[in-house]
DNA sequence: TGACCGATTTCTGTATACAAACTACCTTCT
DNA sequence: AGAAGGTAGTTTGTATACAGAAATCGGTCA
């Protein structure tokens, strides 16, 4: 929690509106008039407009010619490209971390996260433990190059619609072979960190890129094999055409 | 321009404040109280706050613990990383354009820009013509992959402080060997487009990355050889330590 | 002299008022 | 019937009022 009171209305507007949109409460193209929505969310237009600006920046909403906002419509290509970009940026973070070397503190933290992920995937799958550890891995990876600029932009990519590292974790316990898929992911986590420690920049970059493509595989599975899962992936209800 | 009247105060706040900060009107760390600044810029707090939010997002300003904003302090490493990231993203745009193929319309447009750049660099250097054409090249490159997601994020990278393709063009007519440097840049422009047309994705990516490093070379020249030039590069006045 | 405390001022977050632009609907005229 | 125009109702952009938090400053007391 950033600041509990300082920003309360704005934070509430941001969270609530983002949830509404991601959960498919609106249809792509729907206009979101400020007055109506402010009343519905129980706050004034000022913090709501701030939240709208932010969500426009994230790509979830878009501005129409007269200044109002509407819910964005995504194509599968948009999501595919967002995932690709996350891979590219995480790859860059990994490469730079390898080239520059990493701080011992971060290395230690990363080792603990990886051990935790091992425990969550070996034997019986512990999904509840896996998800937050996976988030921490990706958060650490963003910061591993020791650059605030890199960290900021990597994290930003994870906020693009359906591109976050955990975006396809929601309904995956239903995917056959899911445990094997997470084991492969964890093997990649280890390989990425190994490459970074060995100062193998190119290898680290390639591995991180490939790792992001797991999300793309899941995207393709969800849409082609089991469209009923699509509702459980936040944001996928906005895919049109 | 976008909309002349619709957003007038916000646009004015954004442009004016960005100019003030980039031109070094403030010292890094300076607080920017809303009331005072709104009065100075001749508008109300509402559009000014919008502009501040945007500039915080761009990295030019940062928020302090109590919600106010102050002017950011950059290190050389920050600028170096921002340039690196621009190279990575332009490289990705180039690679994807190569892999996916490009629309004939864009190819034609790109050919014209490259011809114009040739004319501006052969014989007597036409600096006034070069700068806007160079901007158009980078704008086109961002859109060449045919993805709005890619285009948006590539363009965003160019707005990070001192990372834009033209950031170091300001004082460069004073740099010795400047004409030769622009000829090398133009040679790279041609090579990037050639790789894209030949569907050589890896080559296109590597070339675009290397092209961005010209900015880094210029950064190092300016800071080590001729610090007096630093004042003429927008944003470089914010580099502290 | 120095530290602590309180009052005053400043600053930010939020709500709201107001005006200009836009939309939509209804009427009227050809 | 269809087009044009006007009017009422939304909707957004901007300014401003107000409350609570933070900072500042001065004074008092040890």
Short mmCIF file of C-alpha atoms (C1' of nucleotides) in Angstrom, two decimals:
data_model
loop_
_atom_site.label_atom_id
_atom_site.label_comp_id
_atom_site.label_asym_id
_atom_site.label_seq_id
_atom_site.Cartn_x
_atom_site.Cartn_y
_atom_site.Cartn_z
CA UNK A 1 0.00 0.00 0.00
CA UNK A 2 1.55 3.23 -1.11
CA UNK A 3 -0.17 5.74 1.12
CA UNK A 4 -3.39 4.76 2.64
CA UNK A 5 -5.00 8.12 3.14
CA UNK A 6 -3.13 10.58 1.06
CA UNK A 7 -4.51 9.52 -2.26
CA UNK A 8 -7.48 7.52 -1.22
CA UNK A 9 -10.06 8.65 -3.76
CA UNK A 10 -7.70 8.51 -6.70
CA UNK A 11 -6.46 5.06 -5.77
CA UNK A 12 -9.98 3.85 -5.34
CA UNK A 13 -11.01 5.27 -8.70
CA UNK A 14 -8.01 3.65 -10.37
CA UNK A 15 -8.48 0.21 -8.85
CA UNK A 16 -12.24 0.12 -9.19
CA UNK A 17 -12.36 1.36 -12.75
CA UNK A 18 -9.56 -0.93 -13.85
CA UNK A 19 -11.33 -3.88 -12.28
CA UNK A 20 -14.62 -3.00 -13.93
CA UNK A 21 -13.02 -2.76 -17.34
CA UNK A 22 -10.84 -5.86 -16.99
CA UNK A 23 -13.73 -7.92 -15.74
CA UNK A 24 -15.67 -7.13 -18.88
CA UNK A 25 -18.27 -4.91 -17.24
CA UNK A 26 -18.25 -2.83 -20.41
CA UNK A 27 -18.17 -3.66 -24.09
CA UNK A 28 -15.25 -2.35 -26.15
CA UNK A 29 -16.27 1.00 -27.59
CA UNK A 30 -18.51 1.92 -24.67
CA UNK A 31 -18.22 5.55 -23.70
CA UNK A 32 -17.50 6.28 -20.07
CA UNK A 33 -19.08 9.63 -19.18
CA UNK A 34 -17.38 11.20 -16.21
CA UNK A 35 -20.46 12.36 -14.36
CA UNK A 36 -22.32 9.06 -14.47
CA UNK A 37 -19.28 7.01 -13.63
CA UNK A 38 -18.20 9.27 -10.79
CA UNK A 39 -21.60 8.85 -9.22
CA UNK A 40 -21.48 5.10 -9.71
CA UNK A 41 -18.07 4.86 -8.07
CA UNK A 42 -19.08 7.19 -5.30
CA UNK A 43 -16.50 9.92 -5.81
CA UNK A 44 -16.09 13.19 -7.64
CA UNK A 45 -14.92 13.81 -11.16
CA UNK A 46 -11.49 15.06 -10.13
CA UNK A 47 -9.90 11.79 -8.96
CA UNK A 48 -11.85 9.88 -11.59
CA UNK A 49 -10.34 11.97 -14.37
CA UNK A 50 -6.89 11.26 -12.97
CA UNK A 51 -7.62 7.56 -13.03
CA UNK A 52 -8.92 7.79 -16.58
CA UNK A 53 -5.75 9.53 -17.71
CA UNK A 54 -3.74 6.72 -16.21
CA UNK A 55 -5.81 4.00 -17.82
CA UNK A 56 -5.58 5.73 -21.17
CA UNK A 57 -1.83 5.65 -20.72
CA UNK A 58 -2.00 1.94 -19.92
CA UNK A 59 -3.98 1.38 -23.08
CA UNK A 60 -7.12 0.07 -21.40
CA UNK A 61 -9.11 3.15 -22.40
CA UNK A 62 -8.78 5.44 -25.35
CA UNK A 63 -9.73 9.02 -25.95
CA UNK A 64 -12.31 9.94 -28.56
CA UNK A 65 -12.32 13.08 -30.68
CA UNK A 66 -14.23 15.15 -28.16
CA UNK A 67 -12.13 14.37 -25.15
CA UNK A 68 -14.22 11.61 -23.63
CA UNK A 69 -12.90 8.12 -23.11
CA UNK A 70 -14.17 4.76 -24.29
CA UNK A 71 -13.17 1.20 -23.58
CA UNK A 72 -10.44 -0.01 -25.94
CA UNK A 73 -10.89 -2.89 -28.29
CA UNK A 74 -7.90 -5.19 -28.60
CA UNK A 75 -6.96 -7.58 -31.28
CA UNK A 76 -5.11 -10.79 -30.59
CA UNK A 77 -2.20 -9.13 -32.34
CA UNK A 78 -2.14 -6.36 -29.75
CA UNK A 79 -1.84 -8.86 -26.93
CA UNK A 80 0.73 -10.87 -28.83
CA UNK A 81 2.79 -7.70 -29.39
CA UNK A 82 2.51 -6.65 -25.76
CA UNK A 83 3.82 -10.04 -24.68
CA UNK A 84 6.60 -9.79 -27.24
CA UNK A 85 7.59 -6.42 -25.85
CA UNK A 86 7.63 -7.67 -22.30
CA UNK A 87 9.95 -10.44 -23.45
CA UNK A 88 12.21 -7.95 -25.17
CA UNK A 89 12.43 -5.68 -22.13
CA UNK A 90 12.89 -8.49 -19.63
CA UNK A 91 15.52 -9.83 -22.00
CA UNK A 92 17.27 -6.49 -21.93
CA UNK A 93 17.14 -6.36 -18.15
CA UNK A 94 18.65 -9.85 -18.04
CA UNK A 95 21.37 -9.03 -20.56
CA UNK A 96 22.39 -5.83 -18.81
CA UNK A 97 22.39 -7.57 -15.45
CA UNK A 98 24.75 -10.16 -16.93
CA UNK A 99 26.99 -7.59 -18.57
CA UNK A 100 27.20 -5.32 -15.55
CA UNK A 101 27.13 -7.84 -12.75
CA UNK A 102 24.63 -7.84 -9.95
CA UNK A 103 24.63 -6.72 -6.33
CA UNK A 104 25.16 -9.58 -3.86
CA UNK A 105 22.01 -8.61 -1.97
CA UNK A 106 19.83 -9.02 -5.03
CA UNK A 107 21.55 -12.28 -5.93
CA UNK A 108 20.80 -13.65 -2.50
CA UNK A 109 17.17 -12.56 -2.75
CA UNK A 110 16.86 -14.12 -6.16
CA UNK A 111 18.31 -17.40 -4.90
CA UNK A 112 15.69 -17.54 -2.18
CA UNK A 113 12.87 -16.85 -4.62
CA UNK A 114 14.11 -19.60 -6.91
CA UNK A 115 14.33 -22.05 -4.03
CA UNK A 116 10.78 -21.17 -3.10
CA UNK A 117 9.62 -21.73 -6.65
CA UNK A 118 11.36 -25.11 -6.64
CA UNK A 119 9.49 -26.12 -3.52
CA UNK A 120 6.20 -24.91 -5.04
CA UNK A 121 6.64 -26.98 -8.19
CA UNK A 122 8.30 -30.16 -7.00
CA UNK A 123 5.99 -32.93 -5.90
CA UNK A 124 2.47 -31.65 -5.40
CA UNK A 125 1.96 -28.31 -7.13
CA UNK A 126 1.46 -25.44 -4.68
CA UNK A 127 -0.32 -22.92 -6.85
CA UNK A 128 -1.07 -20.45 -4.07
CA UNK A 129 2.63 -20.19 -3.29
CA UNK A 130 3.74 -20.16 -6.92
CA UNK A 131 1.90 -17.04 -8.10
CA UNK A 132 3.36 -14.48 -5.67
CA UNK A 133 6.84 -15.99 -6.00
CA UNK A 134 6.59 -15.78 -9.75
CA UNK A 135 5.64 -12.12 -9.43
CA UNK A 136 8.63 -11.56 -7.19
CA UNK A 137 10.93 -13.23 -9.70
CA UNK A 138 9.82 -10.89 -12.44
CA UNK A 139 9.99 -7.89 -10.15
CA UNK A 140 13.53 -8.80 -9.15
CA UNK A 141 14.54 -9.42 -12.74
CA UNK A 142 13.42 -5.90 -13.64
CA UNK A 143 15.66 -4.46 -10.92
CA UNK A 144 18.62 -6.76 -11.43
CA UNK A 145 20.39 -4.51 -13.91
CA UNK A 146 20.64 -1.86 -11.19
CA UNK A 147 18.98 0.78 -13.31
CA UNK A 148 15.86 2.62 -12.25
CA UNK A 149 15.12 3.53 -15.87
CA UNK A 150 15.19 -0.12 -16.93
CA UNK A 151 13.19 -1.25 -13.91
CA UNK A 152 10.51 1.33 -14.52
CA UNK A 153 10.00 0.48 -18.15
CA UNK A 154 10.06 -3.27 -17.64
CA UNK A 155 7.41 -2.95 -14.98
CA UNK A 156 5.39 -0.73 -17.24
CA UNK A 157 5.31 -3.40 -19.92
CA UNK A 158 3.79 -5.80 -17.42
CA UNK A 159 0.87 -3.43 -17.08
CA UNK A 160 -0.06 -3.53 -20.74
CA UNK A 161 -3.32 -5.42 -21.18
CA UNK A 162 -2.93 -9.17 -20.71
CA UNK A 163 0.87 -8.91 -20.85
CA UNK A 164 1.73 -9.28 -17.20
CA UNK A 165 3.73 -12.34 -16.15
CA UNK A 166 0.77 -13.64 -14.19
CA UNK A 167 -1.99 -12.74 -16.65
CA UNK A 168 -2.69 -16.30 -17.70
CA UNK A 169 -2.37 -17.79 -14.26
CA UNK A 170 -6.03 -17.29 -13.44
CA UNK A 171 -7.70 -20.19 -15.14
CA UNK A 172 -4.72 -22.33 -15.68
CA UNK A 173 -5.38 -24.93 -13.08
CA UNK A 174 -7.82 -26.25 -15.65
CA UNK A 175 -5.26 -26.52 -18.41
CA UNK A 176 -4.11 -30.10 -18.88
CA UNK A 177 -0.42 -30.52 -18.42
CA UNK A 178 -0.39 -27.39 -16.31
CA UNK A 179 2.04 -28.73 -13.75
CA UNK A 180 4.50 -29.68 -16.47
CA UNK A 181 4.13 -26.21 -17.95
CA UNK A 182 5.03 -24.55 -14.65
CA UNK A 183 8.00 -26.88 -14.27
CA UNK A 184 9.25 -25.77 -17.66
CA UNK A 185 8.77 -22.15 -16.61
CA UNK A 186 10.72 -22.72 -13.43
CA UNK A 187 13.49 -24.41 -15.38
CA UNK A 188 13.67 -21.24 -17.47
CA UNK A 189 13.80 -19.07 -14.36
CA UNK A 190 16.83 -21.03 -13.19
CA UNK A 191 18.48 -20.88 -16.59
CA UNK A 192 18.02 -17.11 -16.84
CA UNK A 193 19.59 -16.52 -13.45
CA UNK A 194 22.38 -18.95 -14.21
CA UNK A 195 23.22 -17.07 -17.40
CA UNK A 196 23.20 -13.77 -15.53
CA UNK A 197 25.58 -15.06 -12.88
CA UNK A 198 27.91 -16.43 -15.54
CA UNK A 199 27.91 -13.06 -17.32
CA UNK A 200 26.44 -14.66 -20.44
CA UNK A 201 24.48 -11.67 -21.68
CA UNK A 202 23.28 -13.02 -25.00
CA UNK A 203 22.11 -16.26 -23.45
CA UNK A 204 20.29 -14.46 -20.65
CA UNK A 205 18.53 -12.22 -23.14
CA UNK A 206 17.45 -15.08 -25.38
CA UNK A 207 16.18 -17.14 -22.47
CA UNK A 208 14.13 -14.27 -21.03
CA UNK A 209 12.58 -13.61 -24.42
CA UNK A 210 11.67 -17.22 -24.81
CA UNK A 211 10.28 -17.30 -21.31
CA UNK A 212 7.78 -14.59 -22.16
CA UNK A 213 6.56 -16.71 -25.04
CA UNK A 214 5.07 -19.10 -22.56
CA UNK A 215 2.38 -16.48 -22.12
CA UNK A 216 1.82 -16.49 -25.85
CA UNK A 217 1.49 -20.25 -25.88
CA UNK A 218 -1.08 -19.99 -23.14
CA UNK A 219 -2.89 -17.26 -25.04
CA UNK A 220 -3.12 -19.48 -28.08
CA UNK A 221 -4.27 -22.43 -26.06
CA UNK A 222 -6.97 -20.45 -24.31
CA UNK A 223 -8.35 -18.93 -27.49
CA UNK A 224 -8.19 -21.93 -29.77
CA UNK A 225 -8.71 -24.89 -27.46
CA UNK A 226 -10.82 -23.69 -24.62
CA UNK A 227 -12.50 -20.33 -25.21
CA UNK A 228 -14.50 -20.71 -22.03
CA UNK A 229 -11.27 -20.04 -20.15
CA UNK A 230 -10.98 -16.67 -21.84
CA UNK A 231 -13.42 -15.08 -19.42
CA UNK A 232 -11.12 -15.90 -16.55
CA UNK A 233 -8.15 -14.10 -18.02
CA UNK A 234 -8.43 -10.42 -17.07
CA UNK A 235 -8.74 -8.22 -20.11
CA UNK A 236 -9.36 -10.96 -22.61
CA UNK A 237 -13.02 -9.99 -22.73
CA UNK A 238 -11.91 -6.84 -24.54
CA UNK A 239 -10.59 -8.72 -27.52
CA UNK A 240 -12.82 -7.99 -30.43
CA UNK A 241 -13.26 -8.97 -34.06
CA UNK B 1 -1.68 20.33 -34.02
CA UNK B 2 -3.93 18.07 -32.07
CA UNK B 3 -6.85 20.19 -31.01
CA UNK B 4 -6.27 23.86 -30.85
CA UNK B 5 -8.94 24.88 -28.42
CA UNK B 6 -10.19 21.78 -26.74
CA UNK B 7 -7.27 21.27 -24.44
CA UNK B 8 -5.64 24.63 -24.63
CA UNK B 9 -4.72 25.19 -20.99
CA UNK B 10 -3.46 21.68 -20.42
CA UNK B 11 -1.36 21.73 -23.57
CA UNK B 12 0.06 25.08 -22.61
CA UNK B 13 0.88 23.87 -19.13
CA UNK B 14 2.57 20.77 -20.52
CA UNK B 15 4.67 22.54 -23.13
CA UNK B 16 5.60 25.49 -20.95
CA UNK B 17 6.51 23.45 -17.91
CA UNK B 18 8.49 20.93 -19.93
CA UNK B 19 10.40 23.73 -21.60
CA UNK B 20 11.15 25.42 -18.30
CA UNK B 21 12.49 22.21 -16.82
CA UNK B 22 14.47 21.12 -19.88
CA UNK B 23 16.02 24.53 -20.26
CA UNK B 24 17.39 24.30 -16.77
CA UNK B 25 15.18 26.98 -15.23
CA UNK B 26 15.17 24.88 -12.06
CA UNK B 27 17.81 22.98 -10.18
CA UNK B 28 17.29 19.23 -9.70
CA UNK B 29 15.50 18.72 -6.41
CA UNK B 30 13.59 22.00 -6.61
CA UNK B 31 10.05 21.67 -5.42
CA UNK B 32 7.35 22.91 -7.74
CA UNK B 33 4.40 24.11 -5.65
CA UNK B 34 1.21 24.06 -7.64
CA UNK B 35 -0.17 27.40 -6.55
CA UNK B 36 2.94 29.42 -7.28
CA UNK B 37 3.62 27.72 -10.58
CA UNK B 38 0.03 28.00 -11.76
CA UNK B 39 0.16 31.71 -11.18
CA UNK B 40 3.49 31.99 -12.95
CA UNK B 41 2.18 30.11 -15.98
CA UNK B 42 -1.05 32.04 -15.95
CA UNK B 43 -3.49 29.17 -15.53
CA UNK B 44 -5.29 27.30 -12.79
CA UNK B 45 -4.12 24.34 -10.80
CA UNK B 46 -6.32 21.83 -12.61
CA UNK B 47 -4.55 21.71 -16.00
CA UNK B 48 -1.21 22.23 -14.30
CA UNK B 49 -1.71 19.12 -12.17
CA UNK B 50 -2.52 17.15 -15.31
CA UNK B 51 0.70 18.35 -16.90
CA UNK B 52 2.66 17.47 -13.77
CA UNK B 53 1.25 13.94 -13.79
CA UNK B 54 2.39 13.56 -17.36
CA UNK B 55 5.87 14.87 -16.68
CA UNK B 56 6.20 12.58 -13.69
CA UNK B 57 5.35 9.73 -16.04
CA UNK B 58 7.99 10.93 -18.49
CA UNK B 59 10.51 10.96 -15.68
CA UNK B 60 11.25 14.67 -15.80
CA UNK B 61 9.63 15.27 -12.44
CA UNK B 62 9.28 13.00 -9.45
CA UNK B 63 6.85 12.87 -6.60
CA UNK B 64 7.98 13.42 -3.04
CA UNK B 65 6.55 11.70 -0.01
CA UNK B 66 3.85 14.29 0.55
CA UNK B 67 2.46 14.33 -2.96
CA UNK B 68 4.26 17.35 -4.29
CA UNK B 69 6.63 17.16 -7.25
CA UNK B 70 10.24 18.12 -7.62
CA UNK B 71 12.61 18.30 -10.54
CA UNK B 72 14.37 14.98 -11.14
CA UNK B 73 18.09 14.57 -10.90
CA UNK B 74 19.60 12.33 -13.54
CA UNK B 75 22.83 10.50 -13.58
CA UNK B 76 24.78 9.88 -16.74
CA UNK B 77 23.83 6.25 -16.27
CA UNK B 78 20.14 7.13 -16.48
CA UNK B 79 20.63 8.81 -19.83
CA UNK B 80 22.84 6.01 -21.05
CA UNK B 81 20.16 3.48 -20.08
CA UNK B 82 17.40 5.48 -21.71
CA UNK B 83 19.38 5.56 -24.95
CA UNK B 84 20.04 1.84 -24.65
CA UNK B 85 16.35 1.20 -24.24
CA UNK B 86 15.47 3.30 -27.24
CA UNK B 87 17.95 1.23 -29.24
CA UNK B 88 16.40 -1.98 -27.99
CA UNK B 89 12.87 -0.90 -28.85
CA UNK B 90 13.76 0.54 -32.23
CA UNK B 91 15.64 -2.66 -32.85
CA UNK B 92 12.54 -4.65 -32.01
CA UNK B 93 10.43 -2.52 -34.33
CA UNK B 94 12.98 -3.12 -37.09
CA UNK B 95 13.16 -6.85 -36.46
CA UNK B 96 9.40 -7.29 -36.41
CA UNK B 97 9.04 -5.19 -39.54
CA UNK B 98 11.52 -7.49 -41.23
CA UNK B 99 9.89 -10.66 -39.99
CA UNK B 100 6.36 -9.58 -40.84
CA UNK B 101 6.97 -7.61 -43.99
CA UNK B 102 5.93 -4.02 -44.46
CA UNK B 103 3.04 -2.27 -46.21
CA UNK B 104 3.98 -0.88 -49.66
CA UNK B 105 2.74 2.57 -48.67
CA UNK B 106 5.11 2.79 -45.75
CA UNK B 107 7.97 1.43 -47.83
CA UNK B 108 7.40 4.14 -50.40
CA UNK B 109 7.28 6.81 -47.73
CA UNK B 110 10.46 5.50 -46.17
CA UNK B 111 12.23 5.51 -49.54
CA UNK B 112 11.37 9.17 -49.97
CA UNK B 113 12.61 10.09 -46.51
CA UNK B 114 15.88 8.27 -47.17
CA UNK B 115 16.32 10.07 -50.49
CA UNK B 116 15.74 13.35 -48.72
CA UNK B 117 18.31 12.48 -46.09
CA UNK B 118 20.78 11.63 -48.86
CA UNK B 119 20.28 15.02 -50.40
CA UNK B 120 20.69 16.71 -47.03
CA UNK B 121 24.01 14.99 -46.32
CA UNK B 122 25.71 14.81 -49.71
CA UNK B 123 27.81 17.76 -50.67
CA UNK B 124 27.14 20.73 -48.44
CA UNK B 125 25.39 19.65 -45.26
CA UNK B 126 21.80 20.90 -45.03
CA UNK B 127 21.22 20.76 -41.31
CA UNK B 128 17.84 22.48 -41.38
CA UNK B 129 16.52 19.80 -43.71
CA UNK B 130 18.24 16.93 -41.92
CA UNK B 131 16.64 17.28 -38.49
CA UNK B 132 12.95 16.96 -39.47
CA UNK B 133 13.74 14.17 -41.93
CA UNK B 134 15.63 12.30 -39.24
CA UNK B 135 12.61 12.66 -36.97
CA UNK B 136 10.40 11.31 -39.73
CA UNK B 137 12.71 8.33 -40.21
CA UNK B 138 12.44 7.36 -36.58
CA UNK B 139 8.71 7.96 -36.52
CA UNK B 140 8.27 5.73 -39.56
CA UNK B 141 10.53 3.07 -38.12
CA UNK B 142 8.33 2.91 -35.03
CA UNK B 143 5.28 2.29 -37.21
CA UNK B 144 6.90 -0.05 -39.71
CA UNK B 145 6.04 -3.22 -37.83
CA UNK B 146 2.37 -2.42 -38.31
CA UNK B 147 1.61 -2.61 -34.61
CA UNK B 148 0.10 0.22 -32.64
CA UNK B 149 1.42 -1.28 -29.40
CA UNK B 150 4.99 -1.30 -30.72
CA UNK B 151 4.66 2.16 -32.21
CA UNK B 152 3.35 3.62 -28.97
CA UNK B 153 6.09 2.21 -26.81
CA UNK B 154 8.89 3.08 -29.21
CA UNK B 155 7.69 6.64 -29.34
CA UNK B 156 7.42 6.71 -25.59
CA UNK B 157 11.09 5.78 -25.26
CA UNK B 158 12.00 8.78 -27.35
CA UNK B 159 10.39 10.99 -24.74
CA UNK B 160 12.60 9.79 -21.91
CA UNK B 161 14.97 12.57 -20.93
CA UNK B 162 17.75 13.13 -23.45
CA UNK B 163 16.93 9.87 -25.24
CA UNK B 164 15.13 11.21 -28.29
CA UNK B 165 16.71 10.62 -31.69
CA UNK B 166 17.29 14.34 -32.10
CA UNK B 167 18.36 15.15 -28.54
CA UNK B 168 21.99 15.75 -29.42
CA UNK B 169 21.33 17.59 -32.63
CA UNK B 170 21.15 20.95 -30.93
CA UNK B 171 24.73 21.92 -30.50
CA UNK B 172 26.26 19.53 -32.91
CA UNK B 173 27.12 21.93 -35.64
CA UNK B 174 30.04 22.78 -33.39
CA UNK B 175 31.29 19.23 -33.13
CA UNK B 176 34.27 18.63 -35.35
CA UNK B 177 33.71 15.91 -37.86
CA UNK B 178 29.99 16.49 -37.52
CA UNK B 179 29.28 16.09 -41.22
CA UNK B 180 31.05 12.75 -41.28
CA UNK B 181 29.05 11.66 -38.26
CA UNK B 182 25.76 12.44 -39.97
CA UNK B 183 26.92 10.58 -43.07
CA UNK B 184 27.60 7.52 -40.94
CA UNK B 185 24.14 7.89 -39.40
CA UNK B 186 22.56 8.08 -42.82
CA UNK B 187 24.52 5.03 -43.92
CA UNK B 188 22.98 3.22 -40.96
CA UNK B 189 19.50 4.44 -41.88
CA UNK B 190 19.93 2.89 -45.31
CA UNK B 191 21.32 -0.33 -43.91
CA UNK B 192 18.44 -0.72 -41.46
CA UNK B 193 15.85 -0.29 -44.17
CA UNK B 194 17.76 -2.59 -46.48
CA UNK B 195 17.75 -5.32 -43.84
CA UNK B 196 14.04 -4.87 -43.27
CA UNK B 197 13.25 -5.19 -46.96
CA UNK B 198 15.40 -8.32 -47.20
CA UNK B 199 13.55 -9.81 -44.22
CA UNK B 200 16.82 -10.02 -42.28
CA UNK B 201 15.36 -9.57 -38.82
CA UNK B 202 18.47 -10.15 -36.73
CA UNK B 203 20.53 -7.80 -38.86
CA UNK B 204 17.88 -5.10 -38.76
CA UNK B 205 17.69 -5.36 -34.99
CA UNK B 206 21.44 -5.20 -34.48
CA UNK B 207 21.80 -2.24 -36.81
CA UNK B 208 19.05 -0.26 -35.12
CA UNK B 209 20.59 -0.90 -31.73
CA UNK B 210 23.95 0.23 -32.94
CA UNK B 211 22.39 3.29 -34.53
CA UNK B 212 21.06 4.42 -31.16
CA UNK B 213 24.57 4.23 -29.77
CA UNK B 214 25.51 7.19 -31.89
CA UNK B 215 23.60 9.22 -29.33
CA UNK B 216 25.70 7.67 -26.61
CA UNK B 217 28.87 8.55 -28.45
CA UNK B 218 27.65 12.11 -28.72
CA UNK B 219 26.75 12.14 -25.05
CA UNK B 220 30.25 11.06 -24.14
CA UNK B 221 31.81 13.60 -26.45
CA UNK B 222 29.73 16.42 -25.06
CA UNK B 223 30.43 15.61 -21.45
CA UNK B 224 34.10 14.75 -21.68
CA UNK B 225 35.39 16.92 -24.50
CA UNK B 226 33.25 19.98 -24.59
CA UNK B 227 31.11 20.49 -21.48
CA UNK B 228 30.06 23.93 -22.69
CA UNK B 229 27.92 22.16 -25.27
CA UNK B 230 25.99 20.43 -22.52
CA UNK B 231 23.82 23.48 -21.93
CA UNK B 232 22.54 23.26 -25.46
CA UNK B 233 21.29 19.69 -25.11
CA UNK B 234 17.81 19.84 -23.59
CA UNK B 235 17.69 18.11 -20.24
CA UNK B 236 21.41 17.72 -19.79
CA UNK B 237 21.33 20.51 -17.25
CA UNK B 238 19.50 18.10 -14.95
CA UNK B 239 22.43 15.72 -14.74
CA UNK B 240 23.76 15.95 -11.23
CA UNK B 241 26.17 14.37 -8.81
"C1'" DT C 1 22.53 28.48 23.71
"C1'" DG C 2 19.77 24.88 22.16
"C1'" DA C 3 15.81 22.08 21.89
"C1'" DC C 4 11.01 21.54 22.00
"C1'" DC C 5 6.37 23.02 21.21
"C1'" DG C 6 2.52 25.56 19.24
"C1'" DA C 7 0.41 28.72 16.07
"C1'" DT C 8 0.32 30.39 11.51
"C1'" DT C 9 0.98 29.72 6.86
"C1'" DT C 10 1.51 26.86 2.89
"C1'" DC C 11 0.40 23.00 0.22
"C1'" DT C 12 -2.13 19.16 -1.68
"C1'" DG C 13 -6.46 16.27 -2.45
"C1'" DT C 14 -11.15 16.52 -3.43
"C1'" DA C 15 -15.52 18.48 -4.54
"C1'" DT C 16 -18.11 21.53 -7.09
"C1'" DA C 17 -19.51 25.54 -9.93
"C1'" DC C 18 -19.60 27.34 -14.44
"C1'" DA C 19 -19.05 27.92 -19.31
"C1'" DA C 20 -18.24 26.27 -23.87
"C1'" DA C 21 -18.69 22.50 -26.97
"C1'" DC C 22 -21.12 18.84 -28.52
"C1'" DT C 23 -25.35 15.69 -29.08
"C1'" DA C 24 -29.81 14.57 -29.88
"C1'" DC C 25 -34.27 15.43 -30.56
"C1'" DC C 26 -38.10 17.90 -32.19
"C1'" DT C 27 -40.23 21.13 -35.06
"C1'" DT C 28 -40.92 23.45 -39.24
"C1'" DC C 29 -40.62 24.51 -43.91
"C1'" DT C 30 -40.19 23.16 -48.68
"C1'" DA D 1 -41.00 12.78 -46.97
"C1'" DG D 2 -36.77 14.86 -46.28
"C1'" DA D 3 -33.75 18.51 -45.04
"C1'" DA D 4 -32.65 22.33 -42.15
"C1'" DG D 5 -32.55 24.66 -38.05
"C1'" DG D 6 -33.14 25.56 -33.39
"C1'" DT D 7 -33.42 24.17 -28.61
"C1'" DA D 8 -32.84 21.45 -24.53
"C1'" DG D 9 -29.87 18.35 -22.36
"C1'" DT D 10 -25.15 16.12 -21.94
"C1'" DT D 11 -20.43 16.22 -21.55
"C1'" DT D 12 -16.00 17.98 -21.01
"C1'" DG D 13 -12.36 21.66 -19.65
"C1'" DT D 14 -11.16 24.95 -16.37
"C1'" DA D 15 -11.39 27.61 -12.24
"C1'" DT D 16 -12.07 27.83 -7.54
"C1'" DA D 17 -13.59 26.78 -2.74
"C1'" DC D 18 -12.61 24.11 1.19
"C1'" DA D 19 -10.61 20.81 4.43
"C1'" DG D 20 -6.97 18.33 6.25
"C1'" DA D 21 -1.94 17.49 6.27
"C1'" DA D 22 2.64 19.31 6.27
"C1'" DA D 23 6.01 22.78 6.84
"C1'" DT D 24 7.68 26.89 8.82
"C1'" DC D 25 8.68 30.08 12.14
"C1'" DG D 26 8.94 32.16 16.56
"C1'" DG D 27 8.84 31.91 21.19
"C1'" DT D 28 9.44 29.77 25.55
"C1'" DC D 29 11.63 27.01 28.75
"C1'" DA D 30 15.42 24.31 30.45
#
